[in-house]
Every structure is written in structure tokens, then in C-alpha cells.
PDB file of C-alpha atoms in Angstrom:
ATOM      1  CA  MET A   1     -87.357 -31.628 -23.565  1.00 47.00           C
ATOM      2  CA  THR A   2     -85.852 -34.228 -20.770  1.00 49.00           C
ATOM      3  CA  GLY A   3     -87.419 -32.170 -17.637  1.00 49.00           C
ATOM      4  CA  ASN A   4     -83.353 -31.265 -17.387  1.00 49.00           C
ATOM      5  CA  GLU A   5     -83.699 -28.573 -20.675  1.00 44.00           C
ATOM      6  CA  THR A   6     -85.220 -24.960 -20.311  1.00 42.00           C
ATOM      7  CA  VAL A   7     -86.128 -23.081 -23.312  1.00 42.00           C
ATOM      8  CA  VAL A   8     -83.843 -19.769 -23.765  1.00 41.00           C
ATOM      9  CA  GLY A   9     -85.026 -16.869 -26.200  1.00 43.00           C
ATOM     10  CA  PHE A  10     -83.012 -13.682 -26.591  1.00 43.00           C
ATOM     11  CA  ALA A  11     -83.879 -11.614 -30.063  1.00 45.00           C
ATOM     12  CA  ARG A  12     -83.843  -7.839 -30.658  1.00 50.00           C
ATOM     13  CA  PHE A  13     -86.898  -5.524 -30.485  1.00 46.00           C
ATOM     14  CA  GLY A  14     -89.137  -6.828 -33.197  1.00 50.00           C
ATOM     15  CA  GLU A  15     -87.143  -9.625 -34.353  1.00 51.00           C
ATOM     16  CA  ILE A  16     -88.566 -13.421 -34.271  1.00 52.00           C
ATOM     17  CA  ARG A  17     -86.148 -16.074 -33.142  1.00 55.00           C
ATOM     18  CA  PRO A  18     -86.599 -19.785 -32.682  1.00 55.00           C
ATOM     19  CA  PRO A  19     -85.706 -20.492 -28.870  1.00 52.00           C
ATOM     20  CA  ARG A  20     -82.340 -22.313 -28.758  1.00 57.00           C
ATOM     21  CA  ARG A  21     -82.697 -24.913 -25.842  1.00 57.00           C
ATOM     22  CA  THR A  22     -80.075 -24.952 -23.087  1.00 52.00           C
ATOM     23  CA  ARG A  23     -79.845 -28.125 -20.604  1.00 58.00           C
ATOM     24  CA  ILE A  24     -79.474 -27.755 -16.965  1.00 52.00           C
ATOM     25  CA  ALA A  25     -77.544 -29.863 -14.790  1.00 54.00           C
ATOM     26  CA  SER A  26     -79.158 -31.874 -12.128  1.00 56.00           C
ATOM     27  CA  GLY A  27     -78.888 -30.656  -8.387  1.00 57.00           C
ATOM     28  CA  ALA A  28     -76.329 -33.287  -7.917  1.00 59.00           C
ATOM     29  CA  ALA A  29     -74.404 -32.049 -10.706  1.00 58.00           C
ATOM     30  CA  MET A  30     -74.944 -28.422  -9.796  1.00 57.00           C
ATOM     31  CA  ARG A  31     -73.394 -28.532  -6.582  1.00 62.00           C
ATOM     32  CA  GLY A  32     -70.104 -27.975  -7.861  1.00 64.00           C
ATOM     33  CA  LEU A  33     -70.993 -24.692  -9.707  1.00 68.00           C
ATOM     34  CA  MET A  34     -72.478 -22.699  -6.826  1.00 72.00           C
ATOM     35  CA  MET A  35     -71.545 -22.324  -3.217  1.00 79.00           C
ATOM     36  CA  ASP A  36     -73.089 -25.060  -0.602  1.00 84.00           C
ATOM     37  CA  PHE A  37     -72.852 -23.297   2.555  1.00 90.00           C
ATOM     38  CA  PRO A  38     -74.118 -25.344   5.294  1.00 94.00           C
ATOM     39  CA  LEU A  39     -76.410 -23.524   8.088  1.00 97.00           C
ATOM     40  CA  THR A  40     -75.097 -24.153  11.118  1.00 98.00           C
ATOM     41  CA  LEU A  41     -75.140 -22.245  14.463  1.00 98.00           C
ATOM     42  CA  ALA A  42     -71.461 -21.892  14.499  1.00 98.00           C
ATOM     43  CA  ALA A  43     -71.895 -19.310  11.485  1.00 97.00           C
ATOM     44  CA  ILE A  44     -74.417 -17.237  13.520  1.00 96.00           C
ATOM     45  CA  LEU A  45     -71.685 -17.247  16.137  1.00 98.00           C
ATOM     46  CA  GLU A  46     -68.735 -16.528  14.503  1.00 97.00           C
ATOM     47  CA  ARG A  47     -70.735 -13.195  12.993  1.00 96.00           C
ATOM     48  CA  ALA A  48     -71.827 -12.375  16.173  1.00 96.00           C
ATOM     49  CA  GLY A  49     -68.325 -12.380  17.658  1.00 97.00           C
ATOM     50  CA  LYS A  50     -66.573 -10.841  14.942  1.00 96.00           C
ATOM     51  CA  ILE A  51     -68.818  -8.383  13.085  1.00 97.00           C
ATOM     52  CA  PHE A  52     -70.668  -7.267  16.546  1.00 96.00           C
ATOM     53  CA  PRO A  53     -68.141  -7.843  19.381  1.00 97.00           C
ATOM     54  CA  ASN A  54     -69.046  -4.446  21.275  1.00 97.00           C
ATOM     55  CA  VAL A  55     -72.913  -4.974  20.774  1.00 96.00           C
ATOM     56  CA  GLU A  56     -74.493  -4.990  24.559  1.00 97.00           C
ATOM     57  CA  ILE A  57     -75.889  -8.169  26.406  1.00 97.00           C
ATOM     58  CA  VAL A  58     -77.730  -6.957  29.438  1.00 97.00           C
ATOM     59  CA  SER A  59     -79.264  -9.408  32.097  1.00 95.00           C
ATOM     60  CA  ARG A  60     -81.107  -8.671  35.044  1.00 94.00           C
ATOM     61  CA  ARG A  61     -80.219 -10.681  38.347  1.00 93.00           C
ATOM     62  CA  PRO A  62     -82.595 -12.054  41.008  1.00 93.00           C
ATOM     63  CA  ASP A  63     -81.433  -9.004  42.961  1.00 92.00           C
ATOM     64  CA  ARG A  64     -82.741  -6.578  40.584  1.00 93.00           C
ATOM     65  CA  GLN A  65     -78.700  -5.509  39.510  1.00 94.00           C
ATOM     66  CA  THR A  66     -77.891  -5.394  35.964  1.00 94.00           C
ATOM     67  CA  MET A  67     -75.093  -7.522  34.893  1.00 94.00           C
ATOM     68  CA  ARG A  68     -73.474  -6.183  31.571  1.00 96.00           C
ATOM     69  CA  SER A  69     -71.907  -8.163  28.714  1.00 97.00           C
ATOM     70  CA  SER A  70     -71.423  -8.184  24.977  1.00 98.00           C
ATOM     71  CA  TYR A  71     -71.714 -10.541  21.829  1.00 97.00           C
ATOM     72  CA  GLY A  72     -67.832 -10.605  21.951  1.00 98.00           C
ATOM     73  CA  GLU A  73     -67.279 -11.908  25.671  1.00 98.00           C
ATOM     74  CA  PHE A  74     -70.808 -14.104  24.611  1.00 98.00           C
ATOM     75  CA  TYR A  75     -68.607 -15.564  21.728  1.00 98.00           C
ATOM     76  CA  ARG A  76     -65.662 -16.339  23.624  1.00 98.00           C
ATOM     77  CA  ARG A  77     -67.342 -17.727  26.615  1.00 98.00           C
ATOM     78  CA  ALA A  78     -69.853 -19.652  24.612  1.00 98.00           C
ATOM     79  CA  ARG A  79     -66.878 -21.212  22.385  1.00 98.00           C
ATOM     80  CA  ARG A  80     -65.038 -22.189  25.687  1.00 98.00           C
ATOM     81  CA  LEU A  81     -68.219 -24.190  27.116  1.00 98.00           C
ATOM     82  CA  ALA A  82     -68.035 -25.795  23.724  1.00 98.00           C
ATOM     83  CA  GLU A  83     -64.308 -26.848  24.232  1.00 98.00           C
ATOM     84  CA  ALA A  84     -64.658 -27.764  27.988  1.00 98.00           C
ATOM     85  CA  LEU A  85     -67.760 -30.098  27.169  1.00 98.00           C
ATOM     86  CA  THR A  86     -65.674 -31.728  24.373  1.00 98.00           C
ATOM     87  CA  ARG A  87     -62.924 -32.322  27.105  1.00 97.00           C
ATOM     88  CA  ALA A  88     -65.511 -33.324  29.569  1.00 97.00           C
ATOM     89  CA  GLY A  89     -66.826 -35.956  27.026  1.00 97.00           C
ATOM     90  CA  LEU A  90     -69.650 -34.744  24.909  1.00 98.00           C
ATOM     91  CA  ARG A  91     -70.317 -36.720  22.114  1.00 97.00           C
ATOM     92  CA  PRO A  92     -72.314 -35.866  18.935  1.00 97.00           C
ATOM     93  CA  GLY A  93     -75.867 -35.967  19.728  1.00 97.00           C
ATOM     94  CA  ASP A  94     -75.339 -36.297  23.475  1.00 98.00           C
ATOM     95  CA  ARG A  95     -78.060 -33.894  25.567  1.00 98.00           C
ATOM     96  CA  VAL A  96     -77.362 -30.918  27.710  1.00 98.00           C
ATOM     97  CA  ALA A  97     -79.994 -30.189  29.813  1.00 98.00           C
ATOM     98  CA  THR A  98     -80.467 -26.256  31.083  1.00 98.00           C
ATOM     99  CA  LEU A  99     -82.569 -25.353  33.966  1.00 98.00           C
ATOM    100  CA  MET A 100     -81.831 -21.729  34.043  1.00 98.00           C
ATOM    101  CA  TRP A 101     -83.325 -18.447  33.581  1.00 97.00           C
ATOM    102  CA  ASN A 102     -83.076 -15.287  30.696  1.00 96.00           C
ATOM    103  CA  HIS A 103     -79.691 -14.417  31.053  1.00 96.00           C
ATOM    104  CA  VAL A 104     -76.617 -14.445  29.188  1.00 97.00           C
ATOM    105  CA  GLY A 105     -75.306 -17.746  30.867  1.00 97.00           C
ATOM    106  CA  HIS A 106     -77.988 -19.516  28.881  1.00 98.00           C
ATOM    107  CA  LEU A 107     -77.355 -17.864  25.615  1.00 98.00           C
ATOM    108  CA  GLU A 108     -73.757 -19.391  26.105  1.00 98.00           C
ATOM    109  CA  ALA A 109     -75.363 -22.901  26.356  1.00 98.00           C
ATOM    110  CA  TYR A 110     -77.645 -21.972  23.668  1.00 98.00           C
ATOM    111  CA  PHE A 111     -74.734 -21.510  21.342  1.00 98.00           C
ATOM    112  CA  GLY A 112     -71.794 -23.765  23.218  1.00 98.00           C
ATOM    113  CA  VAL A 113     -73.965 -26.971  23.100  1.00 98.00           C
ATOM    114  CA  PRO A 114     -74.888 -27.073  19.520  1.00 98.00           C
ATOM    115  CA  VAL A 115     -71.487 -26.142  18.045  1.00 98.00           C
ATOM    116  CA  ALA A 116     -69.930 -29.074  20.026  1.00 98.00           C
ATOM    117  CA  GLY A 117     -72.164 -31.076  18.635  1.00 98.00           C
ATOM    118  CA  GLY A 118     -74.329 -31.522  21.037  1.00 98.00           C
ATOM    119  CA  VAL A 119     -78.383 -30.865  21.593  1.00 98.00           C
ATOM    120  CA  ILE A 120     -79.244 -28.024  24.252  1.00 98.00           C
ATOM    121  CA  HIS A 121     -82.216 -29.497  25.844  1.00 98.00           C
ATOM    122  CA  THR A 122     -84.295 -26.865  28.096  1.00 97.00           C
ATOM    123  CA  LEU A 123     -86.294 -27.753  30.909  1.00 97.00           C
ATOM    124  CA  ASN A 124     -89.020 -25.862  31.934  1.00 95.00           C
ATOM    125  CA  LEU A 125     -88.924 -24.974  35.336  1.00 95.00           C
ATOM    126  CA  ARG A 126     -92.527 -24.417  35.524  1.00 93.00           C
ATOM    127  CA  LEU A 127     -93.454 -27.627  35.496  1.00 93.00           C
ATOM    128  CA  HIS A 128     -93.941 -30.274  38.265  1.00 93.00           C
ATOM    129  CA  PRO A 129     -90.811 -31.844  39.273  1.00 96.00           C
ATOM    130  CA  ASN A 130     -92.086 -35.556  38.541  1.00 94.00           C
ATOM    131  CA  GLU A 131     -93.001 -33.966  35.038  1.00 93.00           C
ATOM    132  CA  ILE A 132     -89.271 -32.434  34.979  1.00 96.00           C
ATOM    133  CA  ALA A 133     -87.681 -35.730  35.781  1.00 97.00           C
ATOM    134  CA  TYR A 134     -89.610 -37.871  33.385  1.00 96.00           C
ATOM    135  CA  ILE A 135     -88.362 -35.107  30.504  1.00 96.00           C
ATOM    136  CA  ALA A 136     -84.771 -35.446  31.695  1.00 97.00           C
ATOM    137  CA  ARG A 137     -84.801 -39.272  31.829  1.00 97.00           C
ATOM    138  CA  HIS A 138     -87.054 -39.883  28.475  1.00 96.00           C
ATOM    139  CA  ALA A 139     -84.093 -36.945  26.779  1.00 97.00           C
ATOM    140  CA  GLU A 140     -81.492 -39.060  28.761  1.00 97.00           C
ATOM    141  CA  ASP A 141     -79.721 -35.713  29.680  1.00 98.00           C
ATOM    142  CA  ARG A 142     -75.963 -36.679  30.453  1.00 98.00           C
ATOM    143  CA  PHE A 143     -75.206 -33.388  31.517  1.00 98.00           C
ATOM    144  CA  LEU A 144     -77.232 -30.061  33.697  1.00 98.00           C
ATOM    145  CA  ILE A 145     -76.290 -26.964  33.738  1.00 98.00           C
ATOM    146  CA  VAL A 146     -78.163 -24.967  36.535  1.00 98.00           C
ATOM    147  CA  ASP A 147     -78.821 -21.705  37.646  1.00 97.00           C
ATOM    148  CA  ASP A 148     -77.709 -21.346  41.677  1.00 96.00           C
ATOM    149  CA  VAL A 149     -81.331 -19.767  42.238  1.00 96.00           C
ATOM    150  CA  LEU A 150     -82.858 -22.999  41.002  1.00 97.00           C
ATOM    151  CA  LEU A 151     -80.932 -25.566  43.135  1.00 96.00           C
ATOM    152  CA  PRO A 152     -84.376 -25.544  45.481  1.00 96.00           C
ATOM    153  CA  THR A 153     -86.412 -26.847  42.100  1.00 97.00           C
ATOM    154  CA  TYR A 154     -83.609 -28.936  41.179  1.00 97.00           C
ATOM    155  CA  GLU A 155     -83.296 -30.904  44.957  1.00 96.00           C
ATOM    156  CA  LYS A 156     -87.149 -31.864  43.960  1.00 97.00           C
ATOM    157  CA  PHE A 157     -86.085 -34.268  41.500  1.00 97.00           C
ATOM    158  CA  ARG A 158     -82.617 -35.012  41.775  1.00 96.00           C
ATOM    159  CA  GLU A 159     -83.179 -38.723  43.257  1.00 95.00           C
ATOM    160  CA  GLN A 160     -85.366 -39.319  39.959  1.00 96.00           C
ATOM    161  CA  VAL A 161     -82.772 -38.396  37.255  1.00 97.00           C
ATOM    162  CA  ARG A 162     -79.417 -40.189  36.117  1.00 93.00           C
ATOM    163  CA  PHE A 163     -77.088 -36.643  35.346  1.00 97.00           C
ATOM    164  CA  GLU A 164     -73.766 -37.630  34.868  1.00 97.00           C
ATOM    165  CA  ARG A 165     -72.673 -33.875  36.045  1.00 97.00           C
ATOM    166  CA  VAL A 166     -74.249 -30.842  36.961  1.00 98.00           C
ATOM    167  CA  PHE A 167     -72.803 -27.684  36.803  1.00 98.00           C
ATOM    168  CA  VAL A 168     -73.955 -24.343  38.897  1.00 97.00           C
ATOM    169  CA  THR A 169     -73.798 -20.871  37.201  1.00 97.00           C
ATOM    170  CA  SER A 170     -73.234 -17.897  40.014  1.00 93.00           C
ATOM    171  CA  PHE A 171     -76.795 -15.968  38.032  1.00 93.00           C
ATOM    172  CA  GLY A 172     -77.679 -15.204  41.624  1.00 89.00           C
ATOM    173  CA  GLY A 173     -74.418 -14.319  43.083  1.00 82.00           C
ATOM    174  CA  GLU A 174     -74.262 -17.799  45.286  1.00 73.00           C
ATOM    175  CA  ALA A 175     -71.184 -19.704  46.141  1.00 68.00           C
ATOM    176  CA  VAL A 176     -71.727 -23.410  44.699  1.00 68.00           C
ATOM    177  CA  PRO A 177     -72.464 -25.733  47.681  1.00 64.00           C
ATOM    178  CA  PRO A 178     -69.988 -28.476  48.212  1.00 58.00           C
ATOM    179  CA  GLY A 179     -71.244 -31.654  47.385  1.00 55.00           C
ATOM    180  CA  GLY A 180     -74.450 -30.023  46.614  1.00 53.00           C
ATOM    181  CA  PRO A 181     -77.818 -30.620  48.471  1.00 51.00           C
ATOM    182  CA  ARG A 182     -77.733 -33.341  51.164  1.00 49.00           C
ATOM    183  CA  GLN A 183     -74.357 -34.591  49.604  1.00 47.00           C
ATOM    184  CA  ALA A 184     -75.936 -35.806  46.407  1.00 59.00           C
ATOM    185  CA  ALA A 185     -74.245 -38.673  44.650  1.00 67.00           C
ATOM    186  CA  VAL A 186     -73.766 -36.501  41.582  1.00 79.00           C
ATOM    187  CA  LYS A 187     -71.788 -33.474  43.082  1.00 91.00           C
ATOM    188  CA  LEU A 188     -72.458 -30.236  42.461  1.00 95.00           C
ATOM    189  CA  GLU A 189     -69.760 -28.037  40.218  1.00 96.00           C
ATOM    190  CA  SER A 190     -68.947 -24.679  39.561  1.00 96.00           C
ATOM    191  CA  TYR A 191     -69.448 -23.395  36.153  1.00 97.00           C
ATOM    192  CA  GLU A 192     -66.741 -21.317  35.971  1.00 97.00           C
ATOM    193  CA  ASP A 193     -64.438 -24.378  36.565  1.00 97.00           C
ATOM    194  CA  LEU A 194     -65.571 -26.241  33.718  1.00 98.00           C
ATOM    195  CA  LEU A 195     -64.933 -22.850  31.520  1.00 98.00           C
ATOM    196  CA  ALA A 196     -61.540 -22.758  32.900  1.00 97.00           C
ATOM    197  CA  THR A 197     -60.944 -26.005  31.772  1.00 97.00           C
ATOM    198  CA  ALA A 198     -60.807 -25.067  28.430  1.00 98.00           C
ATOM    199  CA  THR A 199     -57.565 -23.842  26.142  1.00 95.00           C
ATOM    200  CA  GLY A 200     -58.568 -21.512  23.696  1.00 90.00           C
ATOM    201  CA  GLU A 201     -58.102 -23.969  20.858  1.00 90.00           C
ATOM    202  CA  PHE A 202     -61.550 -24.954  20.273  1.00 95.00           C
ATOM    203  CA  ALA A 203     -62.432 -25.970  16.343  1.00 96.00           C
ATOM    204  CA  TYR A 204     -65.294 -27.067  15.549  1.00 97.00           C
ATOM    205  CA  PRO A 205     -66.728 -30.038  14.561  1.00 97.00           C
ATOM    206  CA  ASN A 206     -67.914 -31.380  11.020  1.00 96.00           C
ATOM    207  CA  LEU A 207     -71.101 -30.078  11.810  1.00 97.00           C
ATOM    208  CA  ASP A 208     -74.327 -31.508   9.671  1.00 97.00           C
ATOM    209  CA  GLU A 209     -76.896 -28.628   8.884  1.00 98.00           C
ATOM    210  CA  ASN A 210     -79.610 -31.441   9.580  1.00 98.00           C
ATOM    211  CA  ALA A 211     -78.051 -32.682  12.901  1.00 98.00           C
ATOM    212  CA  ALA A 212     -80.267 -31.944  16.122  1.00 98.00           C
ATOM    213  CA  ALA A 213     -79.490 -28.348  17.815  1.00 98.00           C
ATOM    214  CA  ALA A 214     -81.860 -28.132  20.845  1.00 97.00           C
ATOM    215  CA  MET A 215     -84.910 -29.778  21.896  1.00 96.00           C
ATOM    216  CA  CYS A 216     -87.965 -29.092  23.707  1.00 93.00           C
ATOM    217  CA  PHE A 217     -90.780 -31.170  25.291  1.00 92.00           C
ATOM    218  CA  THR A 218     -94.452 -30.406  24.780  1.00 85.00           C
ATOM    219  CA  SER A 219     -97.092 -29.589  27.503  1.00 77.00           C
ATOM    220  CA  GLY A 220     -98.225 -32.793  27.655  1.00 70.00           C
ATOM    221  CA  THR A 221    -101.858 -32.076  27.265  1.00 75.00           C
ATOM    222  CA  THR A 222    -103.167 -35.054  26.046  1.00 78.00           C
ATOM    223  CA  GLY A 223    -100.287 -37.550  27.604  1.00 79.00           C
ATOM    224  CA  ASN A 224     -96.856 -37.769  28.588  1.00 82.00           C
ATOM    225  CA  PRO A 225     -94.715 -34.580  27.240  1.00 84.00           C
ATOM    226  CA  LYS A 226     -93.012 -35.770  23.300  1.00 88.00           C
ATOM    227  CA  GLY A 227     -89.918 -34.195  22.437  1.00 91.00           C
ATOM    228  CA  VAL A 228     -89.024 -31.914  19.463  1.00 93.00           C
ATOM    229  CA  VAL A 229     -86.043 -31.384  17.639  1.00 95.00           C
ATOM    230  CA  TYR A 230     -84.697 -28.772  16.045  1.00 96.00           C
ATOM    231  CA  SER A 231     -82.038 -28.747  13.434  1.00 98.00           C
ATOM    232  CA  HIS A 232     -79.257 -26.419  13.046  1.00 98.00           C
ATOM    233  CA  ARG A 233     -80.985 -25.621   9.404  1.00 98.00           C
ATOM    234  CA  SER A 234     -83.721 -24.813  10.975  1.00 97.00           C
ATOM    235  CA  LEU A 235     -83.139 -22.501  13.661  1.00 97.00           C
ATOM    236  CA  VAL A 236     -81.002 -20.511  11.129  1.00 97.00           C
ATOM    237  CA  LEU A 237     -83.896 -20.502   8.944  1.00 96.00           C
ATOM    238  CA  HIS A 238     -86.314 -19.858  11.378  1.00 95.00           C
ATOM    239  CA  SER A 239     -84.063 -16.723  12.410  1.00 94.00           C
ATOM    240  CA  PHE A 240     -83.905 -15.661   9.118  1.00 93.00           C
ATOM    241  CA  ALA A 241     -87.596 -15.381   8.862  1.00 94.00           C
ATOM    242  CA  GLU A 242     -87.739 -13.400  11.983  1.00 92.00           C
ATOM    243  CA  ALA A 243     -85.911 -10.880  10.710  1.00 92.00           C
ATOM    244  CA  LEU A 244     -87.748 -10.252   7.439  1.00 95.00           C
ATOM    245  CA  VAL A 245     -89.949  -7.028   7.502  1.00 94.00           C
ATOM    246  CA  ASP A 246     -93.461  -8.982   7.604  1.00 94.00           C
ATOM    247  CA  THR A 247     -92.465 -10.619  10.625  1.00 93.00           C
ATOM    248  CA  PHE A 248     -90.513  -8.863  13.555  1.00 92.00           C
ATOM    249  CA  GLY A 249     -88.585  -7.350  11.530  1.00 93.00           C
ATOM    250  CA  ILE A 250     -85.253  -7.244  13.700  1.00 91.00           C
ATOM    251  CA  SER A 251     -82.432  -5.697  12.896  1.00 89.00           C
ATOM    252  CA  HIS A 252     -79.046  -4.380  14.040  1.00 87.00           C
ATOM    253  CA  HIS A 253     -80.439  -1.082  14.741  1.00 90.00           C
ATOM    254  CA  ASP A 254     -83.259  -2.544  17.205  1.00 92.00           C
ATOM    255  CA  THR A 255     -82.637  -3.117  21.130  1.00 94.00           C
ATOM    256  CA  LEU A 256     -84.822  -6.614  21.656  1.00 92.00           C
ATOM    257  CA  LEU A 257     -86.197  -7.319  25.138  1.00 92.00           C
ATOM    258  CA  PRO A 258     -87.127 -11.167  24.778  1.00 89.00           C
ATOM    259  CA  VAL A 259     -90.436 -12.101  26.750  1.00 88.00           C
ATOM    260  CA  ALA A 260     -90.596 -15.751  26.044  1.00 92.00           C
ATOM    261  CA  PRO A 261     -88.573 -17.530  28.688  1.00 95.00           C
ATOM    262  CA  MET A 262     -86.073 -19.369  27.169  1.00 96.00           C
ATOM    263  CA  PHE A 263     -87.153 -22.668  28.643  1.00 94.00           C
ATOM    264  CA  HIS A 264     -90.307 -22.694  26.332  1.00 91.00           C
ATOM    265  CA  ALA A 265     -90.079 -23.151  22.746  1.00 88.00           C
ATOM    266  CA  ASN A 266     -86.602 -21.754  22.376  1.00 88.00           C
ATOM    267  CA  ALA A 267     -87.555 -18.446  23.495  1.00 91.00           C
ATOM    268  CA  TRP A 268     -89.577 -18.389  20.019  1.00 88.00           C
ATOM    269  CA  GLY A 269     -86.145 -18.526  18.605  1.00 88.00           C
ATOM    270  CA  LEU A 270     -85.135 -15.008  18.836  1.00 90.00           C
ATOM    271  CA  PRO A 271     -81.950 -15.666  20.706  1.00 91.00           C
TER     272      PRO A 271
END
């Protein structure tokens, strides 16, 4: 036996027949014999938008009102975000930071950034402003997407970071202030205006399943926080594992309320 062979034997009941040796091709040779499907977030996004467009996404605003969306709308807006970021100069591997609460806009970024080839970096808004600034600098985040209600938090560390562009969502229903706090060097831009630059002609880049899709930083208990990168493949496999019956057993028939913040460990992978 060479290691690439296996013994295969078939016989009628009661019959003794010597086994025959069947050569099994090596892994490299077998790639052409079976479907090799890359595990990327683009596949999850496409499935959600095309098979479950009417499934509802409900978010709660700071004033306690609810805003209702759907997988279909989320799918279209995430793709618009991907195209708009690409038009804004996003390169493969570039980090896009988010300073956001749990809502459908954050979910758009969860998918829109990675399917454009970028890496979404969720900033932990519970940290001290100096820690947030250190993390953003260390990650070399290029862009920031921030909720309007979190602009006071951003103001506390904005002079310590070097974002190229800052986009503000209207999660709290506030208008984007022209120029930003104290007319900052990097002006604040409307997230909706960013999406409006998309034409709807977005085509996914050639995504590598082993490429980075998301980034979180450790708590820094024993020193400065350290970045942890999640690949497309790891996020897809983690999602599969969470749907198994011996874990969370999540199915299409469930209504899910994520308790973990989306800025903490990718909300445990629930998005």
C-alpha cells in the first residue's frame, strides 16, 4: 500500500472474495472531481437576500421606537455599501472601523465591508477613549462608520486617530452636523450619501475564503489590546456550528434577539 490506496471488497453473503485494491487520487488531484466551494460571507449574503427577502429585521432606536427592515432590503443596502466603499478607494485588506450599537445599519457593515474585500473592525465603545484611539491606530483603520448618537464618544478621541473619512448613520434620527465637531480636519459625511454613490452594478471581487473578513481586539488585561482576525471561512464555519442542534440550534423558524453587543467578539457570531 502506498498511502494513496484503500482496500475495497464486495461479496455476496457467505461468499469469500479477496479484496481488490483501488487507487485513491491525492487531494490535489481530487479537486477536479468534486465541488470546491469557497466559504465566504458573499454566499451567506446572497442566500439571505434571494431566498429569505421577506424575513424581518427589527431594530430599536434610542427613543425606544422600532424600525423595521427585511433581509431583502439589508441585502441591497449591504451591496450598495460594498460598491460605495470600493468607489471610495477601499483596497483588499483595508480596515473599516465601526462605532455603532446593535441595529440593521451595523449588520449592513458586517457584510458590506467584507464582501468588498475589506475587513470590518468593530470598536468597543465601552472602552476608555484613549484605548479606542490606540486600537484604531494599531489596526490602521482607514474609514470609520459611526452612529450619530455616538458622536460625543468619537469627539473624545478624534484628535488621536487618523481616519481618512468618517461616515455618520442616522440611527438616532439626528442630522449630520456640517463639518463635524468643532469643524474637525476630517469632516463628517452622511452614511446615506455614501450609499447614494453606488450605481447598483456591484460585482464581488475574487474573495479568498482564508482572507480576513473581520477584526476584534482583546480586552488588554495583561497589556495593550491585541488584534484578532477572523477569516471568511472561519465565520462561515462558526455560523454552521451555531446552527447545530447541540449548540444554539438556530433555524429559519426562530426569532432571535442577540444579547451580545455587535462590537464585542462579533456578537458571538450570531449575525
